[in-house]
mmCIF file of C-alpha atoms in Angstrom:
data_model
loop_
_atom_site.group_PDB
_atom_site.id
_atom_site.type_symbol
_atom_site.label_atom_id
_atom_site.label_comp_id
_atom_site.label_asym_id
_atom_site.label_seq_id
_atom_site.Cartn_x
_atom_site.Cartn_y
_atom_site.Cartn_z
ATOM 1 C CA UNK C 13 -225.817 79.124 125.224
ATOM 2 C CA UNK C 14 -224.550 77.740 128.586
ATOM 3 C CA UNK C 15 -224.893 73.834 126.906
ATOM 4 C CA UNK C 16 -222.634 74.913 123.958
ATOM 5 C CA UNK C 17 -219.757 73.150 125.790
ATOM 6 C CA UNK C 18 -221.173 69.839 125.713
ATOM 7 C CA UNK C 19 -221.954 69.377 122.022
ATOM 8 C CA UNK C 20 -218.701 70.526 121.236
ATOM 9 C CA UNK C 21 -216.834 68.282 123.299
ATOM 10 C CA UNK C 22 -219.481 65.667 121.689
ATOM 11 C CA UNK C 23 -218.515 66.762 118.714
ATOM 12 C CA UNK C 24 -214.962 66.232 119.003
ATOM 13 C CA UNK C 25 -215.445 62.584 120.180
ATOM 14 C CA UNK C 26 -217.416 61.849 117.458
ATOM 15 C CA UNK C 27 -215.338 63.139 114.608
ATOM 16 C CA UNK C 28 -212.435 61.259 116.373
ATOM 17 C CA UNK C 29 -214.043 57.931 116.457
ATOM 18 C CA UNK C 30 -214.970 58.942 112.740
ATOM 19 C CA UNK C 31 -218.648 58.523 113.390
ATOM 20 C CA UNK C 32 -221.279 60.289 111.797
ATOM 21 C CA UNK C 33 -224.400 62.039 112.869
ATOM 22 C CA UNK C 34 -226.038 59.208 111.302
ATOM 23 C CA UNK C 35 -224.368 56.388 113.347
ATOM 24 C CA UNK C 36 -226.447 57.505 116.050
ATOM 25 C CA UNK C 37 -229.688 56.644 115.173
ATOM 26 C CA UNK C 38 -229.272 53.414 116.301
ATOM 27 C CA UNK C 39 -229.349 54.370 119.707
ATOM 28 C CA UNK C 40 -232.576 56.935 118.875
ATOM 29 C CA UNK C 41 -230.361 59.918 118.155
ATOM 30 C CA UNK C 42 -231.986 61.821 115.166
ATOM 31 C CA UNK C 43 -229.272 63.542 113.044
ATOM 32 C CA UNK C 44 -230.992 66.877 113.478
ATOM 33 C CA UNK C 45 -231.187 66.369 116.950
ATOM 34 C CA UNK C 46 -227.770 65.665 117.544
ATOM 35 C CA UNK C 47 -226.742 68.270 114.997
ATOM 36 C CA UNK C 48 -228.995 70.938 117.240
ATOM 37 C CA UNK C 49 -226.995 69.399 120.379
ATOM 38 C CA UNK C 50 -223.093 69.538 118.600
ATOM 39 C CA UNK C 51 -224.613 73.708 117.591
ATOM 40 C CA UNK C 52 -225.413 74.295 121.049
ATOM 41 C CA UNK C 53 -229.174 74.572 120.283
ATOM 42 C CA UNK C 54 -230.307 71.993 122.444
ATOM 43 C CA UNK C 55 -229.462 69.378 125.156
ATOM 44 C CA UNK C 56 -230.072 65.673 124.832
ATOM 45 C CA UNK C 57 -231.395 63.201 127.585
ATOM 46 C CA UNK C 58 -228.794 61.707 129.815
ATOM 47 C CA UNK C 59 -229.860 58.187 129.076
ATOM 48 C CA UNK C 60 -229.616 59.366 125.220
ATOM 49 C CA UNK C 61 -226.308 61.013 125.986
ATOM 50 C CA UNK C 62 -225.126 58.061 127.679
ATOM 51 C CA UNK C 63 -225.686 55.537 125.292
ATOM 52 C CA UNK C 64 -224.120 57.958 122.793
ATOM 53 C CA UNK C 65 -221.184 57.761 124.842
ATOM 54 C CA UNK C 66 -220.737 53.929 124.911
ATOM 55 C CA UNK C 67 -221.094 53.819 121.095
ATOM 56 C CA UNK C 68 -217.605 55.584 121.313
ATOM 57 C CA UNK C 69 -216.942 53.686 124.132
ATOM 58 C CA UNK C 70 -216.230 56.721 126.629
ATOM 59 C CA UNK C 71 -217.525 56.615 129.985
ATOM 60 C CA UNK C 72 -219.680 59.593 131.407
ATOM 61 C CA UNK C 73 -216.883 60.500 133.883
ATOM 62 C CA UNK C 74 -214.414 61.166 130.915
ATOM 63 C CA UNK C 75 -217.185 62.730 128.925
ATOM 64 C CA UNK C 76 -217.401 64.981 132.028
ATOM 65 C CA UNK C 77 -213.645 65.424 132.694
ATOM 66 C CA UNK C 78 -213.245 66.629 128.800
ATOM 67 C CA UNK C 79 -216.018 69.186 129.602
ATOM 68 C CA UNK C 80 -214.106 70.541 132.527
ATOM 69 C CA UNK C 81 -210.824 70.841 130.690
ATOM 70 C CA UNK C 82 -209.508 67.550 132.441
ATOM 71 C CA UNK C 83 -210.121 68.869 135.784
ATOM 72 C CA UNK C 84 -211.461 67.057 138.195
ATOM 73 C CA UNK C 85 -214.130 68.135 140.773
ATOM 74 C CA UNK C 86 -212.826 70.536 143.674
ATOM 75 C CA UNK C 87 -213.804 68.311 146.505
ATOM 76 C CA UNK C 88 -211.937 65.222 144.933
ATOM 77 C CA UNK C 89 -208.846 66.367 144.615
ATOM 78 C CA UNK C 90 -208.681 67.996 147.703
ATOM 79 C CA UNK C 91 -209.820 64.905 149.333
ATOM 80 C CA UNK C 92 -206.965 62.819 147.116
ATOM 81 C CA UNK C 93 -204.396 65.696 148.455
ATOM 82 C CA UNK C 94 -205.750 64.677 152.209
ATOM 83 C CA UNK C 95 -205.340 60.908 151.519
ATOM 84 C CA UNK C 96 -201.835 61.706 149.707
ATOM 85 C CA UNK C 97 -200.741 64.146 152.728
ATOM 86 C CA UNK C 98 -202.204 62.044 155.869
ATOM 87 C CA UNK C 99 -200.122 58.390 154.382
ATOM 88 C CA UNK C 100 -196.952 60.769 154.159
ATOM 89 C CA UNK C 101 -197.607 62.225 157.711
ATOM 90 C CA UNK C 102 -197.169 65.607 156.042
ATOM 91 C CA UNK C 103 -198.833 67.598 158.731
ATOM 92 C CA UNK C 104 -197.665 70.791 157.254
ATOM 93 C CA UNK C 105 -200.160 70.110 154.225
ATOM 94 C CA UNK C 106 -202.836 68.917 156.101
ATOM 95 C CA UNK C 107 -202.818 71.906 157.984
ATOM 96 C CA UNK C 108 -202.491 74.175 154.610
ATOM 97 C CA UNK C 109 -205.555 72.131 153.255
ATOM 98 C CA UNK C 110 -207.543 73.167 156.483
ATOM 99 C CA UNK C 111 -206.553 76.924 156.234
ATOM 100 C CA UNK C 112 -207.121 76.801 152.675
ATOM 101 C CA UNK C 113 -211.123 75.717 153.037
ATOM 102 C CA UNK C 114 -212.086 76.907 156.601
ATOM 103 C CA UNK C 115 -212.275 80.372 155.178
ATOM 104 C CA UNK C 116 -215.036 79.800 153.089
ATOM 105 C CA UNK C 117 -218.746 79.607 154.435
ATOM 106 C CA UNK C 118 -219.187 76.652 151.891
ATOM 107 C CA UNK C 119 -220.433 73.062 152.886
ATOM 108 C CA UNK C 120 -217.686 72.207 150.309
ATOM 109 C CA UNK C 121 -215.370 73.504 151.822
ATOM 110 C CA UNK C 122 -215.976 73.529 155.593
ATOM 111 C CA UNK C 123 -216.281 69.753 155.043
ATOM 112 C CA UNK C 124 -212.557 69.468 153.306
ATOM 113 C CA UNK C 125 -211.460 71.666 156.214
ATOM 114 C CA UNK C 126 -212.606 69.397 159.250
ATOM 115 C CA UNK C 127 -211.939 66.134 157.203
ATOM 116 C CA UNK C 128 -208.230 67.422 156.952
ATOM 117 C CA UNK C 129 -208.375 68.964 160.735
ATOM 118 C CA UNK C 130 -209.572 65.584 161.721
ATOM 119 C CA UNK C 131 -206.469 63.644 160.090
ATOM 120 C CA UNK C 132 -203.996 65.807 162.310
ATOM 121 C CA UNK C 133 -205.928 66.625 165.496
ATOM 122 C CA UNK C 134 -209.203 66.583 167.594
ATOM 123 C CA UNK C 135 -211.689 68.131 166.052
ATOM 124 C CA UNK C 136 -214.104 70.237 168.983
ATOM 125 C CA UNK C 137 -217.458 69.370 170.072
ATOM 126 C CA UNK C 138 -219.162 71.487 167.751
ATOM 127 C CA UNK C 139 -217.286 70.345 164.473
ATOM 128 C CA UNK C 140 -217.946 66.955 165.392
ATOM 129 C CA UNK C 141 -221.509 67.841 166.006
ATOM 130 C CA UNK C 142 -221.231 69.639 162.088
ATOM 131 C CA UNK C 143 -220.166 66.468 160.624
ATOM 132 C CA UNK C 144 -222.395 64.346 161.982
ATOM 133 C CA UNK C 145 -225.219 66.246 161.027
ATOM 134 C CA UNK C 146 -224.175 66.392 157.444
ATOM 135 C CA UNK C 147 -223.362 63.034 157.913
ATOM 136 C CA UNK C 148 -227.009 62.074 159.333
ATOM 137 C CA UNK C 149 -228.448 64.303 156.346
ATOM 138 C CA UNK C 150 -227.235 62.482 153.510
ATOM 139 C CA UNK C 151 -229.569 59.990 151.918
ATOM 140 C CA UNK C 152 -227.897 58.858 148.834
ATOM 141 C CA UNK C 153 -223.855 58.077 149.505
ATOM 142 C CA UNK C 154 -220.970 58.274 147.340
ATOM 143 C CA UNK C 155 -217.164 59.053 146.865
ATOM 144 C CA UNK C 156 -217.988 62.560 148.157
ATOM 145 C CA UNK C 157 -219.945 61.600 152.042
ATOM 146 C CA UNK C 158 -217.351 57.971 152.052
ATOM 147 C CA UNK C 159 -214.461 60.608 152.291
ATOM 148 C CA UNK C 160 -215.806 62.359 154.688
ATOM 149 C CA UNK C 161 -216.445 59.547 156.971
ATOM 150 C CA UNK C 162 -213.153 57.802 156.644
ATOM 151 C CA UNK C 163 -211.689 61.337 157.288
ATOM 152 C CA UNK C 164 -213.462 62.106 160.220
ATOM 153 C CA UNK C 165 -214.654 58.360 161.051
ATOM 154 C CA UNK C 166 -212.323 58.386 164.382
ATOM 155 C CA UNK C 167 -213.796 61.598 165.697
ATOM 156 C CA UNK C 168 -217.359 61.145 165.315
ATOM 157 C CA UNK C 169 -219.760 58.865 166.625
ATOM 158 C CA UNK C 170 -221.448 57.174 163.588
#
């Protein structure tokens, strides 16, 4: 099942913290229930999951980093390589980071590519235009749309 991954990397936290399914119940886990969601059967509620998580004292984000093999999300750590390469004035990587996303048709990436672009050299009329838009568009904000705009915040008109 495409859940499987999260009870198992449950699992594992649990049997490290030496917790049993039991310990749980506190928080309105079940033991079956959380047995189902360790077995890949089933998923549990996020507020369920989360307050799983704090009884082994492990934030969602790490929860979510063990799931992804320690990875982090694309769009960070190209946006951490930008911030890294733009304080070096390594131009050279900026410019890789652009040529490595502008070839995909991806918001994702197209973003990445004219936040680097934008740390090096004028952007044009219409990927100002792009960014602004996506800009406008976004009605919750986070890490993701704050790098963007302090990326691109000198080109745009926000």
């Amino acid at each position: 099942m495409i859940y499987k991954k999260y009870g198992e990397v449950f699992k594992k936290l649990r049997l490290q913290h030496h917790l049993l399914l039991s310990d749980f119940e506190r928080v309105g886990l079940s033991k079956s229930t959380l047995s189902y969601f360790e077995n890949g059967k089933s998923m549990i509620s996020l507020d369920k999951l989360d307050l799983a998580l704090q009884e082994m004292h492990t934030t969602f984000r790490s929860y979510m980093l063990m799931i992804n093999n320690d990875e982090e999300d694309y769009w960070l750590s190209q946006f951490k390589e930008i911030e890294k390469a733009y304080f070096s004035n390594d131009l050279k990587k900026l410019q890789a980071i652009y040529m490595k996303n502008v070839k995909y048709d991806m918001e994702e990436n197209q973003v990445i590519a004219l936040s680097a672009k934008a740390c090096y050299t004028k952007l044009s009329t219409d990927e100002i235009k792009y960014i602004e838009n996506k800009l406008k568009s976004y009605q919750v904000w986070h890490s993701y749309e704050m790098y963007i705009l302090v990326n691109t915040l000198e080109e745009i008109n926000p």
